[in-house]
């Protein structure tokens, strides 16, 4: 596997590939890799001639500085995993390489209401930071296919919007891959590495709550159901930010369900200082 840390090296290499007509797949990550990340890589390997992955813990998408400082970094293991899984190239840039003008001078992306709801509401600035890094990475890597996880449902929508905003529609295809879970249902996440054994034991309750929503949803008012889900997590020892039921196409809150609209359940909840998110299509 080739490893580049410099934008200029990667650009030169990509130019060479482009001349040969290579189809490029791209899997951006923040490292601390797990099977969820590797499933994206595997899907790219099936579709593309080459697969590029990046590892970059993006400081500007962390609204909580403590979360950034404590974000797990396991670069040696990550490199071995990528090599074992036949990744063609790893881009491993420094903060300077991605933000040569510094991290303060980031343009504003018009994300509409996506920025004010759910993750946008509870993590101010987060999606602007996501857009800044993904825009920069797409500009450098220039992929045909971009692989994202459904685990970050709202992020997928934000990146779809970004691609339209920056004129990449029709040039980059987004491929959304299913959420990979541990056998007990917990969605795999780099942050799971920070859970204590007792927190890890409790964590699958988030997925159980989502499944419970799916099993109990009925037409008509759904607010009481959301509230029950929220209260259940609270009683189990979580501090939920939200338990929401939303339109699967645009994430607008659903208060009353007509039985036909495709809906998604979304949860964000803290276990002590670790914030976990998950979602499930409910129908
Ligand atoms: P991250 O390293 O957390 O920024 O994630 C990098 C990519 O992997 C994003 O597109 C995530 O949505 C995706 N991802 C993270 N966890 C999972 C998972 N459990 N299943 C599938 N994809 C995932």
Coordinates of C-alpha atoms and ligand atoms in Angstrom, one line a residue:
X1 CA 0.0 0.0 0.0
X2 CA 1.3 3.4 -0.9
X3 CA 1.2 6.0 1.9
X4 CA 1.2 9.7 1.0
X5 CA 1.2 12.5 3.5
X6 CA 1.6 15.4 1.0
X7 CA -1.2 16.7 -1.1
X8 CA 1.2 17.4 -4.0
X9 CA 2.4 13.7 -4.1
X10 CA -1.1 12.4 -4.1
X11 CA -2.3 14.8 -6.8
X12 CA 0.6 13.8 -9.0
X13 CA -0.2 10.1 -8.5
X14 CA -3.9 10.6 -9.2
X15 CA -3.1 12.5 -12.4
X16 CA -1.2 9.5 -13.6
X17 CA -4.1 7.2 -12.8
X18 CA -6.6 9.5 -14.5
X19 CA -4.5 9.3 -17.7
X20 CA -4.9 5.5 -17.6
X21 CA -8.7 5.7 -17.1
X22 CA -8.6 4.2 -13.6
X23 CA -11.9 4.2 -11.7
X24 CA -11.1 5.6 -8.2
X25 CA -13.1 4.8 -5.0
X26 CA -12.6 6.9 -1.9
X27 CA -13.2 6.0 1.8
X28 CA -12.5 9.0 4.1
X29 CA -12.1 8.2 7.8
X30 CA -10.8 9.5 11.0
X31 CA -9.0 6.3 11.8
X32 CA -9.3 3.9 14.8
X33 CA -10.6 1.6 12.1
X34 CA -13.1 -1.1 12.7
X35 CA -15.1 -3.6 10.5
X36 CA -17.6 -0.8 9.7
X37 CA -14.9 1.2 7.9
X38 CA -13.6 -2.0 6.3
X39 CA -17.0 -2.8 4.9
X40 CA -16.9 0.5 3.0
X41 CA -13.4 -0.4 1.7
X42 CA -14.7 -3.9 0.6
X43 CA -17.6 -2.3 -1.3
X44 CA -15.2 0.0 -3.1
X45 CA -12.9 -2.9 -3.9
X46 CA -15.8 -4.6 -5.6
X47 CA -16.7 -1.5 -7.7
X48 CA -13.5 0.4 -8.4
X49 CA -10.1 -0.3 -9.9
X50 CA -8.4 1.3 -7.0
X51 CA -9.4 2.3 -3.5
X52 CA -8.0 5.3 -1.6
X53 CA -8.6 5.7 2.1
X54 CA -7.7 8.7 4.2
X55 CA -7.2 9.0 7.9
X56 CA -7.5 12.5 9.2
X57 CA -8.9 13.5 12.6
X58 CA -10.5 16.7 11.5
X59 CA -10.2 19.3 14.3
X60 CA -12.8 21.7 12.8
X61 CA -15.6 19.2 13.1
X62 CA -15.3 18.8 16.9
X63 CA -17.5 21.1 18.7
X64 CA -16.2 19.7 22.0
X65 CA -12.4 20.1 22.4
X66 CA -12.2 17.3 24.9
X67 CA -13.8 14.9 22.4
X68 CA -11.0 15.9 19.9
X69 CA -8.2 15.4 22.4
X70 CA -9.5 12.0 23.4
X71 CA -10.4 10.8 20.0
X72 CA -8.7 7.3 19.7
X73 CA -5.6 7.2 17.5
X74 CA -4.4 3.7 16.5
X75 CA -2.4 4.5 13.3
X76 CA -0.1 1.4 13.3
X77 CA -3.1 -0.9 13.6
X78 CA -5.0 1.1 11.0
X79 CA -2.2 0.8 8.5
X80 CA -2.0 -3.0 9.1
X81 CA -5.7 -3.4 8.7
X82 CA -5.7 -1.3 5.4
X83 CA -2.8 -3.4 4.1
X84 CA -4.5 -6.7 5.0
X85 CA -7.7 -5.5 3.3
X86 CA -5.9 -4.5 0.1
X87 CA -6.3 -0.8 0.2
X88 CA -4.4 0.7 -2.7
X89 CA -3.4 4.0 -1.1
X90 CA -3.6 5.7 2.2
X91 CA -3.7 9.5 2.4
X92 CA -2.4 10.5 5.9
X93 CA -2.2 14.3 5.9
X94 CA -1.3 16.7 8.8
X95 CA -3.6 19.5 9.9
X96 CA -1.3 21.9 8.1
X97 CA -1.6 20.0 4.9
X98 CA -5.4 20.1 4.9
X99 CA -5.7 23.7 6.3
X100 CA -2.6 25.5 5.0
X101 CA -4.4 28.8 5.7
X102 CA -5.2 27.7 9.3
X103 CA -8.4 26.3 10.6
X104 CA -10.1 29.7 11.2
X105 CA -10.7 30.7 7.6
X106 CA -13.4 28.2 6.6
X107 CA -16.0 29.2 4.1
X108 CA -19.7 28.8 5.0
X109 CA -21.7 26.1 3.2
X110 CA -25.4 26.6 2.8
X111 CA -26.8 23.4 4.3
X112 CA -30.3 24.8 4.9
X113 CA -32.3 23.2 7.7
X114 CA -30.0 20.2 7.9
X115 CA -27.7 22.4 9.9
X116 CA -30.3 23.3 12.6
X117 CA -31.7 19.9 13.4
X118 CA -30.6 16.7 15.2
X119 CA -26.7 16.6 15.1
X120 CA -26.7 20.1 13.7
X121 CA -28.6 21.4 16.7
X122 CA -26.6 19.6 19.3
X123 CA -23.2 20.0 17.7
X124 CA -23.0 23.6 16.4
X125 CA -20.5 24.0 13.7
X126 CA -20.0 20.3 13.3
X127 CA -21.3 20.0 9.8
X128 CA -19.5 23.1 8.5
X129 CA -16.3 21.3 9.7
X130 CA -17.4 18.1 7.9
X131 CA -18.0 20.0 4.7
X132 CA -14.7 21.8 5.0
X133 CA -12.7 18.6 5.2
X134 CA -14.7 16.6 2.7
X135 CA -14.6 19.4 0.1
X136 CA -10.8 19.6 0.5
X137 CA -10.4 15.8 0.3
X138 CA -12.6 15.5 -2.7
X139 CA -10.7 18.3 -4.5
X140 CA -7.4 16.4 -3.9
X141 CA -8.6 12.8 -4.5
X142 CA -11.0 13.5 -7.3
X143 CA -12.8 10.2 -6.9
X144 CA -15.5 8.6 -9.1
X145 CA -17.1 6.9 -6.1
X146 CA -17.4 8.1 -2.5
X147 CA -18.2 5.6 0.3
X148 CA -20.1 6.7 3.4
X149 CA -21.8 4.8 6.2
X150 CA -25.5 5.0 7.0
X151 CA -24.4 5.0 10.7
X152 CA -23.9 8.8 10.1
X153 CA -27.3 9.3 8.4
X154 CA -27.4 13.1 8.6
X155 CA -23.8 13.4 7.5
X156 CA -24.6 11.4 4.3
X157 CA -27.3 14.0 3.6
X158 CA -25.0 16.9 4.3
X159 CA -22.3 15.5 2.0
X160 CA -24.9 15.0 -0.7
X161 CA -25.8 18.7 -0.3
X162 CA -22.1 19.6 -0.3
X163 CA -21.6 17.8 -3.6
X164 CA -24.4 19.8 -5.2
X165 CA -23.1 23.1 -3.7
X166 CA -19.6 22.7 -5.0
X167 CA -20.6 21.5 -8.5
X168 CA -19.5 17.9 -8.2
X169 CA -23.0 16.5 -8.9
X170 CA -22.7 13.9 -11.6
X171 CA -18.9 13.7 -11.1
X172 CA -18.8 11.9 -7.7
X173 CA -21.3 9.2 -6.9
X174 CA -22.2 8.7 -3.3
X175 CA -22.5 5.1 -2.1
X176 CA -24.2 4.7 1.3
X177 CA -23.2 1.4 3.0
X178 CA -25.2 -0.3 5.8
X179 CA -24.3 0.2 9.4
X180 CA -22.0 -2.6 10.7
X181 CA -22.9 -3.8 14.2
X182 CA -21.4 -5.9 16.9
X183 CA -23.4 -9.1 17.5
X184 CA -25.4 -7.4 20.4
X185 CA -26.5 -4.7 18.0
X186 CA -24.2 -1.9 19.0
X187 CA -23.3 0.1 15.9
X188 CA -19.5 0.0 15.5
X189 CA -17.8 3.3 16.2
X190 CA -14.3 4.4 16.9
X191 CA -15.7 6.0 20.1
X192 CA -16.7 2.6 21.4
X193 CA -13.0 2.0 22.1
X194 CA -13.4 4.6 24.9
X195 CA -16.3 2.8 26.7
X196 CA -15.6 1.1 30.0
X197 CA -16.8 -2.5 30.3
X198 CA -20.0 -1.5 32.1
X199 CA -20.7 1.3 29.6
X200 CA -20.1 -1.2 26.8
X201 CA -22.6 -3.5 28.4
X202 CA -25.2 -0.8 28.4
X203 CA -24.5 0.7 25.0
X204 CA -26.6 -1.7 22.9
X205 CA -29.7 -0.3 24.6
X206 CA -29.6 2.4 21.9
X207 CA -30.2 -0.1 19.2
X208 CA -32.8 -1.9 21.3
X209 CA -34.6 1.4 21.6
X210 CA -34.5 1.9 17.8
X211 CA -35.8 -1.6 17.3
X212 CA -38.5 -1.0 19.9
X213 CA -39.6 2.1 17.9
X214 CA -39.8 0.0 14.7
X215 CA -41.9 -2.6 16.4
X216 CA -44.3 -0.2 18.1
X217 CA -44.8 2.5 15.5
X218 CA -48.4 3.0 14.5
X219 CA -50.1 5.5 12.3
X220 CA -51.2 8.7 13.9
X221 CA -49.3 10.7 16.6
X222 CA -45.8 9.4 17.3
X223 CA -44.6 11.9 19.8
X224 CA -45.6 9.7 22.8
X225 CA -43.5 6.9 21.3
X226 CA -40.4 9.1 20.9
X227 CA -40.9 10.3 24.5
X228 CA -41.1 6.7 25.8
X229 CA -37.8 5.9 24.0
X230 CA -36.2 9.0 25.4
X231 CA -37.4 8.1 29.0
X232 CA -36.3 4.5 28.6
X233 CA -32.7 5.6 27.8
X234 CA -32.7 8.1 30.6
X235 CA -33.8 5.4 33.1
X236 CA -31.1 3.1 31.8
X237 CA -28.4 5.7 32.7
X238 CA -27.9 7.5 29.4
X239 CA -28.2 11.3 28.8
X240 CA -30.1 11.4 25.5
X241 CA -29.8 14.4 23.3
X242 CA -32.7 13.2 21.2
X243 CA -34.8 10.2 20.2
X244 CA -36.4 11.3 17.0
X245 CA -38.6 10.0 14.2
X246 CA -38.1 11.8 10.9
X247 CA -38.8 11.6 7.2
X248 CA -36.1 9.4 5.8
X249 CA -35.6 11.6 2.7
X250 CA -35.1 15.0 4.4
X251 CA -35.0 14.3 8.2
X252 CA -37.9 16.6 8.9
X253 CA -39.5 15.7 12.2
X254 CA -42.6 13.5 11.9
X255 CA -45.2 14.2 14.5
X256 CA -48.0 12.2 12.9
X257 CA -47.3 9.2 10.7
X258 CA -49.6 8.3 7.7
X259 CA -48.3 4.7 7.5
X260 CA -46.7 5.3 4.1
X261 CA -44.0 7.9 4.5
X262 CA -40.6 6.3 4.9
X263 CA -39.3 7.1 8.3
X264 CA -36.1 6.8 10.2
X265 CA -35.5 6.6 14.0
X266 CA -32.5 8.5 15.2
X267 CA -30.8 8.5 18.6
X268 CA -27.9 10.5 20.1
X269 CA -27.1 9.8 23.7
X270 CA -24.3 10.2 26.2
X271 CA -23.0 7.4 28.3
X272 CA -21.0 9.5 30.8
X273 CA -18.7 11.6 28.6
X274 CA -19.0 9.4 25.4
X275 CA -21.6 10.4 22.9
X276 CA -23.1 7.7 20.7
X277 CA -25.4 8.0 17.7
X278 CA -27.4 5.4 15.8
X279 CA -30.3 5.2 13.4
X280 CA -32.7 2.7 11.9
X281 CA -35.2 2.8 9.0
X282 CA -38.4 2.1 10.8
X283 CA -40.6 0.8 8.0
Ligands
LIG1 P1 -15.4 8.0 10.9 O1 -14.0 7.5 10.9 O2 -16.2 7.8 12.1 O3 -15.4 9.5 10.4 O4 -16.1 7.2 9.7 C1 -15.7 7.1 8.4 C2 -16.8 6.5 7.6 O5 -17.1 5.2 8.0 C3 -18.0 7.4 7.6 O6 -18.6 7.4 6.3 C4 -18.9 6.6 8.5 O7 -20.3 6.8 8.3 C5 -18.5 5.2 8.2 N1 -18.8 4.3 9.4 C6 -18.5 4.5 10.7 N2 -19.0 3.6 11.5 C7 -19.6 2.7 10.6 C8 -20.4 1.5 10.8 N3 -20.6 1.0 12.0 N4 -20.9 0.9 9.7 C9 -20.7 1.4 8.5 N5 -20.0 2.5 8.3 C10 -19.5 3.2 9.3

